[in-house]
mmCIF file of C-alpha atoms in Angstrom:
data_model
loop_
_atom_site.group_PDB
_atom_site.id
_atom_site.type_symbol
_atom_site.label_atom_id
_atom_site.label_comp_id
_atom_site.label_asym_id
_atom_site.label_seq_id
_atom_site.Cartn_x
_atom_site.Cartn_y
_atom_site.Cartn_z
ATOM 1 C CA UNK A 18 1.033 3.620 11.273
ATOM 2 C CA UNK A 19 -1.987 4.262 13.513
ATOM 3 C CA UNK A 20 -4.228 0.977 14.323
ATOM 4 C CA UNK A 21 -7.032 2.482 12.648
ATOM 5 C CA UNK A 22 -5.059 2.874 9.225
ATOM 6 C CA UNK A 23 -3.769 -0.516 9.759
ATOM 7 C CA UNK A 24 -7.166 -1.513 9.722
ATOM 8 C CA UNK A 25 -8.184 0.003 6.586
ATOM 9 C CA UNK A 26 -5.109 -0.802 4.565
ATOM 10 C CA UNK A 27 -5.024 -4.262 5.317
ATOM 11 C CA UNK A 28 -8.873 -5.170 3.681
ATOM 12 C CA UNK A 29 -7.721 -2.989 0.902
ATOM 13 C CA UNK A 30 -4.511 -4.707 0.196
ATOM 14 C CA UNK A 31 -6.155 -8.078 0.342
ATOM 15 C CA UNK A 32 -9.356 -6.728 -1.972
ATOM 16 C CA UNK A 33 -6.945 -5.137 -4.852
ATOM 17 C CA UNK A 34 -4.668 -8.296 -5.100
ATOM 18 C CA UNK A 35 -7.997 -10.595 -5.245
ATOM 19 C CA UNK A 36 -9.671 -8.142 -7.678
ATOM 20 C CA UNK A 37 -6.372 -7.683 -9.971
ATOM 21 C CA UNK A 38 -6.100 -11.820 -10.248
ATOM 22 C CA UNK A 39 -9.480 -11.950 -10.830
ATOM 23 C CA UNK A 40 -9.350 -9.791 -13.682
ATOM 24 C CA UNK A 41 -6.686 -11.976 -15.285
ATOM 25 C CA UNK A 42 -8.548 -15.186 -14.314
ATOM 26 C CA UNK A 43 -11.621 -13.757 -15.929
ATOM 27 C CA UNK A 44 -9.521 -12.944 -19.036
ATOM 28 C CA UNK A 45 -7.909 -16.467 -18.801
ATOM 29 C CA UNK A 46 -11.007 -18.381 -18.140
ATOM 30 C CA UNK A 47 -12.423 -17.028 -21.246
ATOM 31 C CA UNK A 48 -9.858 -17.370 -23.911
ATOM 32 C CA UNK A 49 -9.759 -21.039 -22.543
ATOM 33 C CA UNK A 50 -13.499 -21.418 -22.838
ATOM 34 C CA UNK A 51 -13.460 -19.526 -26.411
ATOM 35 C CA UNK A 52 -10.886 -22.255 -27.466
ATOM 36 C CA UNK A 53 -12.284 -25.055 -26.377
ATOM 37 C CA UNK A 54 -15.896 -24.187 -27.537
ATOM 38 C CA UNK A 55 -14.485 -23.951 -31.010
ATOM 39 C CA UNK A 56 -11.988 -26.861 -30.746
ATOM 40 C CA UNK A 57 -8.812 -24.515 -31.042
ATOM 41 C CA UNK A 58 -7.028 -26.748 -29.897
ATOM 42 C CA UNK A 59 -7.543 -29.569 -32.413
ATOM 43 C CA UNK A 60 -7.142 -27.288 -34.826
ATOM 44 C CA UNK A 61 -3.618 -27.501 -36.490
ATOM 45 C CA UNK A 62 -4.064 -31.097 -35.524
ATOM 46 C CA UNK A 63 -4.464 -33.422 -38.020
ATOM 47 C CA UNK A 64 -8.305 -32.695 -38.109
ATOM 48 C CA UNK A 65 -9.418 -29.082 -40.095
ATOM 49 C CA UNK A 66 -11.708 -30.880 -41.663
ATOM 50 C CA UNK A 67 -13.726 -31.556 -38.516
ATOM 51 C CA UNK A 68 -13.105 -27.538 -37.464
ATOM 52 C CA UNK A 69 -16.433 -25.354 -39.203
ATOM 53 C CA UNK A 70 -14.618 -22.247 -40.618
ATOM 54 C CA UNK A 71 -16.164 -19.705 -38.137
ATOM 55 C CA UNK A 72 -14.920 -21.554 -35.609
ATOM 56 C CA UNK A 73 -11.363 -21.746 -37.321
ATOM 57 C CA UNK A 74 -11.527 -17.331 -37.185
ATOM 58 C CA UNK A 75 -12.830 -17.615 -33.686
ATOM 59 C CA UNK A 76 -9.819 -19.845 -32.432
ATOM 60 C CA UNK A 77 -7.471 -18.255 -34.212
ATOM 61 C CA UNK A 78 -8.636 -14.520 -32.658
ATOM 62 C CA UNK A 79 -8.695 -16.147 -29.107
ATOM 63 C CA UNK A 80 -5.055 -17.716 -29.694
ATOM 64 C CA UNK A 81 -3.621 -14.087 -30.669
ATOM 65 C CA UNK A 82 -5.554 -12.516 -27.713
ATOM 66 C CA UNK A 83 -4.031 -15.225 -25.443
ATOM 67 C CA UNK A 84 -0.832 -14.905 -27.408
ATOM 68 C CA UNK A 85 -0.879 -10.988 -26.227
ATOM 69 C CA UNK A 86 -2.124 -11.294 -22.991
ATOM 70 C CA UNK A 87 0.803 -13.955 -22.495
ATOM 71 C CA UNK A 88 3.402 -11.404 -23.999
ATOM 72 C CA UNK A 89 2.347 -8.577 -22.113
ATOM 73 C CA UNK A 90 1.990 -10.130 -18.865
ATOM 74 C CA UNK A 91 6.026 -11.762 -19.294
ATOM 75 C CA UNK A 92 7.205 -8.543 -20.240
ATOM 76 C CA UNK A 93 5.756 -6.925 -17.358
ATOM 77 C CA UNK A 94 6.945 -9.813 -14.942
ATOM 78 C CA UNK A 95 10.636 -9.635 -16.575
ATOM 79 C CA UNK A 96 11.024 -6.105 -16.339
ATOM 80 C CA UNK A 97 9.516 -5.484 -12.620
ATOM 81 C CA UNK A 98 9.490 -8.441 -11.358
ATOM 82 C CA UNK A 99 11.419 -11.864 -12.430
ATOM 83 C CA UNK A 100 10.929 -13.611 -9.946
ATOM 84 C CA UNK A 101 7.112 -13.854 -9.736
ATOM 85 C CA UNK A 102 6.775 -17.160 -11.666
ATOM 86 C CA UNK A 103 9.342 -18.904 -10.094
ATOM 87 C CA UNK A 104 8.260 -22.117 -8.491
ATOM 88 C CA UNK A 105 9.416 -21.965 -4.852
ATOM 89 C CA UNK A 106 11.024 -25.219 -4.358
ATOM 90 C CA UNK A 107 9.457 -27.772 -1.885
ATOM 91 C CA UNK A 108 13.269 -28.334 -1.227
ATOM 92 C CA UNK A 109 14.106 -25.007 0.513
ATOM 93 C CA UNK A 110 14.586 -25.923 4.311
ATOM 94 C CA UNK A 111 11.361 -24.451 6.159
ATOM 95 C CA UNK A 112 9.844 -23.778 2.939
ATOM 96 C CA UNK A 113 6.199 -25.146 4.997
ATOM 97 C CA UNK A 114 6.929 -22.925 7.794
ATOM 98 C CA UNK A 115 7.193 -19.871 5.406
ATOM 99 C CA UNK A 116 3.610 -20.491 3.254
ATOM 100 C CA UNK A 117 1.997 -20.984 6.971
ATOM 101 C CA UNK A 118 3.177 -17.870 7.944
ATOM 102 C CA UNK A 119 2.270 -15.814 4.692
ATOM 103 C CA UNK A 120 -1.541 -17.249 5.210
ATOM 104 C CA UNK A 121 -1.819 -13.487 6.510
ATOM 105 C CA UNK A 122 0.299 -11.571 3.861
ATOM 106 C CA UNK A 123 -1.423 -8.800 1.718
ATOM 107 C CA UNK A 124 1.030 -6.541 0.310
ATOM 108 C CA UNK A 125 0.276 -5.066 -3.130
ATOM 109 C CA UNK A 126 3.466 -5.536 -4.476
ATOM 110 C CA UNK A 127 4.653 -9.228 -2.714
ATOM 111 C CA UNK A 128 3.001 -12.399 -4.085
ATOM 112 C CA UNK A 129 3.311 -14.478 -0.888
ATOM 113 C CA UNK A 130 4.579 -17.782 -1.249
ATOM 114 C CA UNK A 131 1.658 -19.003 -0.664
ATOM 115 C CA UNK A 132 0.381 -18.907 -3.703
ATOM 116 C CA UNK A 133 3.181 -18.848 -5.491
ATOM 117 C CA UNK A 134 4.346 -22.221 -4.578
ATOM 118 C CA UNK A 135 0.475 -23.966 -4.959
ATOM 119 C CA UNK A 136 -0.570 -21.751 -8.135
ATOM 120 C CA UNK A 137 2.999 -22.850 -10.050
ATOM 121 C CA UNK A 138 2.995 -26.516 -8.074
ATOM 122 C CA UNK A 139 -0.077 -27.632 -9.683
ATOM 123 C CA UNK A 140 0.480 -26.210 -12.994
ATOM 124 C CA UNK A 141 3.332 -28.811 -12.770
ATOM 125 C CA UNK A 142 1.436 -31.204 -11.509
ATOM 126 C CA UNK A 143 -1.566 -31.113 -14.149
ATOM 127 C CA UNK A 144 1.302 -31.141 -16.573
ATOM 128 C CA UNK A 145 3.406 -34.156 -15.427
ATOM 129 C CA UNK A 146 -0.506 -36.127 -14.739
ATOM 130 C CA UNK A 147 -2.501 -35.060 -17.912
ATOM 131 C CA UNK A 148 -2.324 -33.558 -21.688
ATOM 132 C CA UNK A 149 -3.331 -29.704 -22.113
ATOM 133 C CA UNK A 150 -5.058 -27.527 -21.860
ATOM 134 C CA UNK A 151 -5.618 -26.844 -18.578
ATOM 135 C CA UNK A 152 -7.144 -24.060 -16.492
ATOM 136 C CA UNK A 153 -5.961 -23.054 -13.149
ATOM 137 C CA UNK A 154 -7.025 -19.917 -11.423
ATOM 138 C CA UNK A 155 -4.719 -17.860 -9.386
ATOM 139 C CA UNK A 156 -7.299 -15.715 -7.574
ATOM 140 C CA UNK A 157 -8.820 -19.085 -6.152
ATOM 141 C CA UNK A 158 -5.639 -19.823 -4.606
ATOM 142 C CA UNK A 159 -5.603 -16.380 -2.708
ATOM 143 C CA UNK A 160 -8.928 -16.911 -2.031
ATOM 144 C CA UNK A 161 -7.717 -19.763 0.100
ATOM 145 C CA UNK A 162 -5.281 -18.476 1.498
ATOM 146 C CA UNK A 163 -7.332 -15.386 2.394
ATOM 147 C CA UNK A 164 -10.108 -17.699 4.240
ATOM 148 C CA UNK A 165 -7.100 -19.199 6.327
ATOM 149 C CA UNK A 166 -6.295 -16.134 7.861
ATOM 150 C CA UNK A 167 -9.123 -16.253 10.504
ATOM 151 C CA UNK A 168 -8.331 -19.331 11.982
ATOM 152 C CA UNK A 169 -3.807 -18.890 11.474
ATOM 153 C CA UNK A 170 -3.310 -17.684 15.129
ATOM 154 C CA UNK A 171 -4.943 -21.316 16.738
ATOM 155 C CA UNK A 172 -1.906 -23.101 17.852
ATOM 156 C CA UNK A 173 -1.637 -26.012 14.978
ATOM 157 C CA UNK A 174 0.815 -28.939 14.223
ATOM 158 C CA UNK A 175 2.312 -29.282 11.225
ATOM 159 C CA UNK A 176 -0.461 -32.171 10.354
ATOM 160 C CA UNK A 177 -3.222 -30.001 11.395
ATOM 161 C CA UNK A 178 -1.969 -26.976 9.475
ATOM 162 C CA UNK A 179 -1.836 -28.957 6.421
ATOM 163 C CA UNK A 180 -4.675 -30.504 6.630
ATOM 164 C CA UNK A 181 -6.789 -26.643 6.910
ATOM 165 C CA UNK A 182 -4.363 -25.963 3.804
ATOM 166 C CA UNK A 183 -5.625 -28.783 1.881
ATOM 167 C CA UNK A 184 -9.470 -28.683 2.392
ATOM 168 C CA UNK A 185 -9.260 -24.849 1.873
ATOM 169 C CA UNK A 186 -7.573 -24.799 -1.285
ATOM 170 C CA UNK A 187 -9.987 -27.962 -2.436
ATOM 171 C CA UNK A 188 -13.256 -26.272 -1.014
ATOM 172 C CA UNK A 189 -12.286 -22.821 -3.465
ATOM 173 C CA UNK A 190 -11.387 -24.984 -6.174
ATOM 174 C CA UNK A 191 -8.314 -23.402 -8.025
ATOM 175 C CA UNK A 192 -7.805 -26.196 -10.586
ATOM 176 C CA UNK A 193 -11.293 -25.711 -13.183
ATOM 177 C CA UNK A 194 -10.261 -28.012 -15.273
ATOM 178 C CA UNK A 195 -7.567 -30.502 -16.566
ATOM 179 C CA UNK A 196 -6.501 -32.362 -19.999
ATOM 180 C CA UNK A 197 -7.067 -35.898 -20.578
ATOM 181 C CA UNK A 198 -5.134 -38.433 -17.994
ATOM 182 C CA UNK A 199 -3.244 -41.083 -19.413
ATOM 183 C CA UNK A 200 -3.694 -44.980 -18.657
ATOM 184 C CA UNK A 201 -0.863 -45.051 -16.597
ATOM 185 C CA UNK A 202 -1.628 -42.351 -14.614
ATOM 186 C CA UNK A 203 -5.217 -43.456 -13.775
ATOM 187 C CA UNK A 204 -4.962 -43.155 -10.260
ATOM 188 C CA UNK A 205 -5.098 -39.428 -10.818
ATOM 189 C CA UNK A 206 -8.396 -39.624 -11.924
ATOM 190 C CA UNK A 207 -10.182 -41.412 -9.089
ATOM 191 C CA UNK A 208 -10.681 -38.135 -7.345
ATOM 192 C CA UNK A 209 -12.009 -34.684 -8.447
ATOM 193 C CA UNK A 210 -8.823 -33.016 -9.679
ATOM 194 C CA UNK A 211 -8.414 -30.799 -7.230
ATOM 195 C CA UNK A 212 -7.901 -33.070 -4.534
ATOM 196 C CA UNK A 213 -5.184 -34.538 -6.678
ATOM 197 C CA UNK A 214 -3.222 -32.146 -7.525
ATOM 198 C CA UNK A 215 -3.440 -30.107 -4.107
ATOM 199 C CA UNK A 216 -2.978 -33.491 -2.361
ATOM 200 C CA UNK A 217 0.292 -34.386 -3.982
ATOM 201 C CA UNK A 218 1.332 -30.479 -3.598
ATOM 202 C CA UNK A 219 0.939 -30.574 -0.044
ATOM 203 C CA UNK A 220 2.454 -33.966 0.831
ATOM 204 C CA UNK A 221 5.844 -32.932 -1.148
ATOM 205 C CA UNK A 222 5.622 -30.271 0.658
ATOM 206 C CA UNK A 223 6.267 -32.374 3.578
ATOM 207 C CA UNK A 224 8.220 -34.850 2.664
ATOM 208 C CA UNK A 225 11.023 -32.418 1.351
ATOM 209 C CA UNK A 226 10.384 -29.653 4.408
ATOM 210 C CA UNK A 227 14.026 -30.724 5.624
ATOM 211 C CA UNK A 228 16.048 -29.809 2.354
ATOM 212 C CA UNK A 229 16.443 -31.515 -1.022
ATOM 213 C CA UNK A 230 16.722 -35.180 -0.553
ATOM 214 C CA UNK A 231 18.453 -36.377 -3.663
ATOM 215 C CA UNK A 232 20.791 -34.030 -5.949
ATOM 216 C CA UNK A 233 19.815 -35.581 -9.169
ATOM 217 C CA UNK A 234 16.099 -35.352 -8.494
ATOM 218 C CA UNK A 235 14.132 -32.041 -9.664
ATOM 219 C CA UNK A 236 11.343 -30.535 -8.571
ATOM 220 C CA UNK A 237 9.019 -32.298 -11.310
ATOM 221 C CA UNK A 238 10.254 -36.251 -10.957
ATOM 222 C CA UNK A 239 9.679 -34.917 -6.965
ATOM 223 C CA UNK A 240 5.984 -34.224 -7.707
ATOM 224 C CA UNK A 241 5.940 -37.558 -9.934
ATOM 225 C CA UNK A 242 7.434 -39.658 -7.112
ATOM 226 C CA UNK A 243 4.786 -38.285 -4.460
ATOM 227 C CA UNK A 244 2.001 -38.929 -6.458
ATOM 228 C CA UNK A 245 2.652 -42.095 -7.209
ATOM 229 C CA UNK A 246 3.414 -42.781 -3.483
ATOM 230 C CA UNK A 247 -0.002 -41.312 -2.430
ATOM 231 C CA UNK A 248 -1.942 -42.399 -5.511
ATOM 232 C CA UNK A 249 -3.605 -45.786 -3.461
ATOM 233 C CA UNK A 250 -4.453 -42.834 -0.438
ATOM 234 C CA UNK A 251 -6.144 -40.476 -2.564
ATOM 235 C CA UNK A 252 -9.779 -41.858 -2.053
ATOM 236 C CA UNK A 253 -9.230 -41.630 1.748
ATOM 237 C CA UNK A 254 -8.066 -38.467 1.286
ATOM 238 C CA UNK A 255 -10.808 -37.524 -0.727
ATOM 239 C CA UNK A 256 -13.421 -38.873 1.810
ATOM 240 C CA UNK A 257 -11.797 -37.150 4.784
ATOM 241 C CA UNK A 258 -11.885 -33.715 2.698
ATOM 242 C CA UNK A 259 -15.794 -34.401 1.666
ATOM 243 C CA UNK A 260 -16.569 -34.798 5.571
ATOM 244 C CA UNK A 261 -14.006 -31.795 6.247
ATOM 245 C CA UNK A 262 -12.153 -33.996 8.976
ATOM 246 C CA UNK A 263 -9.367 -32.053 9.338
ATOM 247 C CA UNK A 264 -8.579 -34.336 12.422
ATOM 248 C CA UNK A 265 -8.938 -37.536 10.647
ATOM 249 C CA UNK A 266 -7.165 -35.850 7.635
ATOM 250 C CA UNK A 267 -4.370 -34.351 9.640
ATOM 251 C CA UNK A 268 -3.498 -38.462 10.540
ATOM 252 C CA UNK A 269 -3.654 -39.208 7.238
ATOM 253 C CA UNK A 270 -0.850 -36.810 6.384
ATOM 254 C CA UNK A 271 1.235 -37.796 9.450
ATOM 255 C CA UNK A 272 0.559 -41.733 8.262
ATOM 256 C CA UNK A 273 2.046 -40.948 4.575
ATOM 257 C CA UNK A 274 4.479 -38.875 5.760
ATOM 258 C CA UNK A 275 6.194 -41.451 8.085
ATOM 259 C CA UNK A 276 6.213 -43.789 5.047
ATOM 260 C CA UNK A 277 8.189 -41.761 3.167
#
């Protein structure tokens, strides 16, 4: 392939995978809006009485729609390609090492683990810290990843590359919205939820980078264990991510990280 072609493909790549997620995101983001405006979800709840009929027809059409898009979309995925939903696990040995280095992937048919592992790592983190529904968009995540790419040939430690990771992925803002948090899990909501959730993704991330660390510990009770550990650091965090200190944020993440 000639550099000129390389050229050309590459934008293109990175433009069709952003425009096909956005697509579904759009799709997403409106079923979830749809239900929500008409209280879907309490519907079925305990409550009809509280639901105007309109509103009952209106949830109902967005739940089948959802309900088809859903279908469709794990039919597609089982048949071409299983594994795209499957959680990478922070365990895998050089598991950090591999989403750095996909910060510049933009093959059609490859979802880098880039975004695999944060889109799927904060759906289980929204659902292990607060009640459904909750809206997370995949084509932010890229979008993060995509606005990495200038800067992924500076020579960066492992701090410093986390630290870019983290206040990209909070600045596009993948998580829109989350469920109610419980009492016991207040801590989660001292911060704008994206700085929680991306926050706990990227410290297990570095905590487990040398393997699995227990055998009867799974990726979820992992996630539950880091964010409690980092729950009394979040404000920091949060401060050092308003300023965009990636230096002061980078020792942050090396401080937690030799506490673990």
């Amino acid at each position: 392939m000639s550099i000129a072609s390389r050229t050309v493909s590459i934008p293109f790549a990175a433009h069709a995978v952003c425009a096909a997620a956005g697509v579904r995101d759009g799709l997403r983001a409106a079923q979830f809006y749809v239900r929500d405006l008409t209280n879907a979800d309490r519907f079925g709840k305990g409550e009809p009485e509280r639901v105007p009929f309109l509103s009952r027809i209106v949830a109902k059409g967005a739940r089948i729609v959802d309900g088809l898009m859903s279908w469709g979309a794990n039919v597609s995925i089982a048949l071409f390609l299983p594994s795209w939903r499957n959680l990478p696990s922070p365990f895998t040995p050089g598991l950090m090492h591999e989403v750095a280095r996909d910060i510049r992937e933009n093959s059609l048919t490859h979802n880098p683990t880039f975004n695999a592992y944060f889109f799927r790592a904060a759906i289980h983190i929204a659902g292990r810290y607060s009640a459904p529904p909750w809206l997370i968009l995949e084509h932010r995540v890229d979008a993060a990843r995509r606005s990495l790419a200038a800067g992924a040939e500076e020579a960066a430690s492992e701090n410093e590359m986390m630290a870019r990771i983290l206040i990209a992925l909070v600045e596009q803002g993948p998580v829109a919205r989350i469920g109610a948090v419980s009492e016991r899990n207040r801590f989660f909501s001292q911060v704008e939820p994206n700085v929680a959730v991306y926050a706990i993704a990227c410290v297990a991330l570095m905590f487990a980078e040398e393997g699995r660390p227990a055998e009867t510990i799974d990726e979820d009770e992992f996630f539950s264990v880091t964010g409690a550990l980092i729950g009394p650091r979040l404000p920091a965090i949060a401060e050092f991510l308003e300023r965009r200190d990636e230096t002061g944020l980078a020792r942050e993440l090396a401080d937690i990280k030799s506490m673990y």
